[in-house]
Amino acid sequence: MQIARDPNSSVTVRHVEPGEVRIGQRTVTTDVVITPDRDVLDWPAGNVEQLDESDFSSLLAQDPEVILLGTGWESATPPRELVFAMARRGIGFETMTTPAACRTFNILVQEERRAAAVLLL
């Protein structure tokens, strides 16, 4: 049996620190959305506590299986109605710190899951 290491996906999160995340070979310094099959997309929405379903409309069009919301370096809770809206659509919606969301996203990508990560920096 031969064991070979798969090359990193262009959307693999390689490094994260306050105000910066390196995705593949690209360094990003603004809030972003990443998916396994799409380039990095700017995230125009703001405060976690004020998010609603319409902020995710372009992401929902990609039919993700799970959305990870990285809330920065501190935990924050999105509105309950947003969580319920994702549940009604059958989409897993997990909120965690941005470093945890990056680690989780990388694992889901390796498992070939239809994941998306919204990373607030």
PDB file of C-alpha atoms in Angstrom:
ATOM      1  CA  MET A   1       0.000   0.000   0.000  1.00  0.00           C
ATOM      2  CA  GLN A   2       1.279   3.411  -0.947  1.00  0.00           C
ATOM      3  CA  ILE A   3       0.420   6.404   1.176  1.00  0.00           C
ATOM      4  CA  ALA A   4       0.551   9.801  -0.470  1.00  0.00           C
ATOM      5  CA  ARG A   5      -0.284  13.151   0.939  1.00  0.00           C
ATOM      6  CA  ASP A   6      -2.938  15.020  -1.000  1.00  0.00           C
ATOM      7  CA  PRO A   7      -1.932  18.539  -1.943  1.00  0.00           C
ATOM      8  CA  ASN A   8      -3.712  21.261  -0.025  1.00  0.00           C
ATOM      9  CA  SER A   9      -6.832  22.610  -1.633  1.00  0.00           C
ATOM     10  CA  SER A  10      -6.640  26.210  -2.776  1.00  0.00           C
ATOM     11  CA  VAL A  11      -9.179  26.950  -0.042  1.00  0.00           C
ATOM     12  CA  THR A  12      -7.384  25.162   2.779  1.00  0.00           C
ATOM     13  CA  VAL A  13      -6.881  27.547   5.673  1.00  0.00           C
ATOM     14  CA  ARG A  14      -3.137  27.547   6.257  1.00  0.00           C
ATOM     15  CA  HIS A  15      -2.807  30.160   9.019  1.00  0.00           C
ATOM     16  CA  VAL A  16      -5.065  32.372  11.107  1.00  0.00           C
ATOM     17  CA  GLU A  17      -4.298  35.217  13.484  1.00  0.00           C
ATOM     18  CA  PRO A  18      -6.198  38.326  14.587  1.00  0.00           C
ATOM     19  CA  GLY A  19      -7.032  40.361  11.481  1.00  0.00           C
ATOM     20  CA  GLU A  20      -5.522  37.908   8.991  1.00  0.00           C
ATOM     21  CA  VAL A  21      -6.115  34.477   7.497  1.00  0.00           C
ATOM     22  CA  ARG A  22      -4.060  32.675   4.848  1.00  0.00           C
ATOM     23  CA  ILE A  23      -6.193  30.568   2.519  1.00  0.00           C
ATOM     24  CA  GLY A  24      -4.052  28.537   0.155  1.00  0.00           C
ATOM     25  CA  GLN A  25      -1.391  31.017  -0.924  1.00  0.00           C
ATOM     26  CA  ARG A  26      -3.593  34.097  -0.478  1.00  0.00           C
ATOM     27  CA  THR A  27      -3.561  36.277   2.636  1.00  0.00           C
ATOM     28  CA  VAL A  28      -6.895  37.903   3.446  1.00  0.00           C
ATOM     29  CA  THR A  29      -7.415  40.763   5.893  1.00  0.00           C
ATOM     30  CA  THR A  30     -11.184  41.244   5.585  1.00  0.00           C
ATOM     31  CA  ASP A  31     -14.165  39.109   6.606  1.00  0.00           C
ATOM     32  CA  VAL A  32     -14.603  36.327   4.041  1.00  0.00           C
ATOM     33  CA  VAL A  33     -16.668  33.334   2.978  1.00  0.00           C
ATOM     34  CA  ILE A  34     -14.920  30.208   1.747  1.00  0.00           C
ATOM     35  CA  THR A  35     -16.262  27.016   0.190  1.00  0.00           C
ATOM     36  CA  PRO A  36     -14.362  23.991  -1.134  1.00  0.00           C
ATOM     37  CA  ASP A  37     -15.097  24.776  -4.781  1.00  0.00           C
ATOM     38  CA  ARG A  38     -15.152  28.562  -4.851  1.00  0.00           C
ATOM     39  CA  ASP A  39     -12.595  31.283  -4.451  1.00  0.00           C
ATOM     40  CA  VAL A  40     -12.599  33.487  -1.426  1.00  0.00           C
ATOM     41  CA  LEU A  41     -15.591  35.810  -1.383  1.00  0.00           C
ATOM     42  CA  ASP A  42     -15.790  39.081   0.541  1.00  0.00           C
ATOM     43  CA  TRP A  43     -18.340  39.063   3.352  1.00  0.00           C
ATOM     44  CA  PRO A  44     -20.171  42.395   3.494  1.00  0.00           C
ATOM     45  CA  ALA A  45     -22.335  41.685   6.558  1.00  0.00           C
ATOM     46  CA  GLY A  46     -21.346  43.129   9.880  1.00  0.00           C
ATOM     47  CA  ASN A  47     -22.201  42.408  13.482  1.00  0.00           C
ATOM     48  CA  VAL A  48     -22.980  38.763  14.393  1.00  0.00           C
ATOM     49  CA  GLU A  49     -25.914  39.761  16.594  1.00  0.00           C
ATOM     50  CA  GLN A  50     -27.604  41.525  13.650  1.00  0.00           C
ATOM     51  CA  LEU A  51     -27.236  38.836  10.972  1.00  0.00           C
ATOM     52  CA  ASP A  52     -30.322  37.471   9.253  1.00  0.00           C
ATOM     53  CA  GLU A  53     -31.085  34.943   6.536  1.00  0.00           C
ATOM     54  CA  SER A  54     -30.811  37.531   3.750  1.00  0.00           C
ATOM     55  CA  ASP A  55     -27.116  38.064   4.613  1.00  0.00           C
ATOM     56  CA  PHE A  56     -26.539  34.439   3.532  1.00  0.00           C
ATOM     57  CA  SER A  57     -28.551  34.517   0.270  1.00  0.00           C
ATOM     58  CA  SER A  58     -25.599  34.173  -2.136  1.00  0.00           C
ATOM     59  CA  LEU A  59     -24.072  31.470   0.040  1.00  0.00           C
ATOM     60  CA  LEU A  60     -27.368  29.559   0.304  1.00  0.00           C
ATOM     61  CA  ALA A  61     -27.576  29.507  -3.507  1.00  0.00           C
ATOM     62  CA  GLN A  62     -24.506  27.218  -3.439  1.00  0.00           C
ATOM     63  CA  ASP A  63     -26.490  24.625  -1.447  1.00  0.00           C
ATOM     64  CA  PRO A  64     -24.086  24.060   1.475  1.00  0.00           C
ATOM     65  CA  GLU A  65     -24.548  21.094   3.767  1.00  0.00           C
ATOM     66  CA  VAL A  66     -23.130  22.985   6.737  1.00  0.00           C
ATOM     67  CA  ILE A  67     -22.207  26.609   7.410  1.00  0.00           C
ATOM     68  CA  LEU A  68     -19.574  27.463   9.983  1.00  0.00           C
ATOM     69  CA  LEU A  69     -19.753  30.979  11.391  1.00  0.00           C
ATOM     70  CA  GLY A  70     -16.401  32.086  12.790  1.00  0.00           C
ATOM     71  CA  THR A  71     -17.217  34.984  15.098  1.00  0.00           C
ATOM     72  CA  GLY A  72     -13.695  36.348  15.512  1.00  0.00           C
ATOM     73  CA  TRP A  73     -11.568  35.748  18.588  1.00  0.00           C
ATOM     74  CA  GLU A  74     -14.478  35.943  21.016  1.00  0.00           C
ATOM     75  CA  SER A  75     -17.587  33.785  21.007  1.00  0.00           C
ATOM     76  CA  ALA A  76     -20.751  35.541  19.874  1.00  0.00           C
ATOM     77  CA  THR A  77     -24.279  34.304  19.411  1.00  0.00           C
ATOM     78  CA  PRO A  78     -26.271  34.968  16.233  1.00  0.00           C
ATOM     79  CA  PRO A  79     -30.008  35.672  16.431  1.00  0.00           C
ATOM     80  CA  ARG A  80     -32.148  32.630  17.189  1.00  0.00           C
ATOM     81  CA  GLU A  81     -34.277  33.269  14.113  1.00  0.00           C
ATOM     82  CA  LEU A  82     -31.180  32.860  11.892  1.00  0.00           C
ATOM     83  CA  VAL A  83     -30.358  29.524  13.516  1.00  0.00           C
ATOM     84  CA  PHE A  84     -33.980  28.403  13.095  1.00  0.00           C
ATOM     85  CA  ALA A  85     -34.017  29.549   9.439  1.00  0.00           C
ATOM     86  CA  MET A  86     -30.984  27.397   8.663  1.00  0.00           C
ATOM     87  CA  ALA A  87     -32.529  24.425  10.480  1.00  0.00           C
ATOM     88  CA  ARG A  88     -35.734  24.796   8.431  1.00  0.00           C
ATOM     89  CA  ARG A  89     -33.590  24.582   5.281  1.00  0.00           C
ATOM     90  CA  GLY A  90     -31.849  21.445   6.594  1.00  0.00           C
ATOM     91  CA  ILE A  91     -28.483  23.185   6.785  1.00  0.00           C
ATOM     92  CA  GLY A  92     -26.163  22.599   9.718  1.00  0.00           C
ATOM     93  CA  PHE A  93     -25.238  25.957  11.227  1.00  0.00           C
ATOM     94  CA  GLU A  94     -22.422  26.054  13.750  1.00  0.00           C
ATOM     95  CA  THR A  95     -21.090  29.122  15.506  1.00  0.00           C
ATOM     96  CA  MET A  96     -17.571  29.148  16.960  1.00  0.00           C
ATOM     97  CA  THR A  97     -14.472  31.302  17.147  1.00  0.00           C
ATOM     98  CA  THR A  98     -12.745  31.966  13.832  1.00  0.00           C
ATOM     99  CA  PRO A  99      -9.705  29.740  14.579  1.00  0.00           C
ATOM    100  CA  ALA A 100     -12.053  26.849  15.473  1.00  0.00           C
ATOM    101  CA  ALA A 101     -14.097  27.461  12.305  1.00  0.00           C
ATOM    102  CA  CYS A 102     -10.902  27.324  10.221  1.00  0.00           C
ATOM    103  CA  ARG A 103      -9.845  23.997  11.738  1.00  0.00           C
ATOM    104  CA  THR A 104     -13.326  22.537  11.342  1.00  0.00           C
ATOM    105  CA  PHE A 105     -13.605  23.754   7.747  1.00  0.00           C
ATOM    106  CA  ASN A 106     -10.310  22.059   6.828  1.00  0.00           C
ATOM    107  CA  ILE A 107     -11.546  18.764   8.267  1.00  0.00           C
ATOM    108  CA  LEU A 108     -14.868  18.984   6.427  1.00  0.00           C
ATOM    109  CA  VAL A 109     -13.087  19.774   3.143  1.00  0.00           C
ATOM    110  CA  GLN A 110     -10.882  16.706   3.583  1.00  0.00           C
ATOM    111  CA  GLU A 111     -14.056  14.664   4.110  1.00  0.00           C
ATOM    112  CA  GLU A 112     -15.389  16.137   0.829  1.00  0.00           C
ATOM    113  CA  ARG A 113     -18.378  17.712   2.554  1.00  0.00           C
ATOM    114  CA  ARG A 114     -20.272  20.686   1.082  1.00  0.00           C
ATOM    115  CA  ALA A 115     -19.162  23.100   3.779  1.00  0.00           C
ATOM    116  CA  ALA A 116     -18.901  26.847   3.871  1.00  0.00           C
ATOM    117  CA  ALA A 117     -17.129  29.009   6.408  1.00  0.00           C
ATOM    118  CA  VAL A 118     -17.962  32.622   7.139  1.00  0.00           C
ATOM    119  CA  LEU A 119     -14.853  33.970   8.832  1.00  0.00           C
ATOM    120  CA  LEU A 120     -15.042  37.232  10.724  1.00  0.00           C
ATOM    121  CA  LEU A 121     -11.605  38.627  11.309  1.00  0.00           C
TER     122      LEU A 121
END
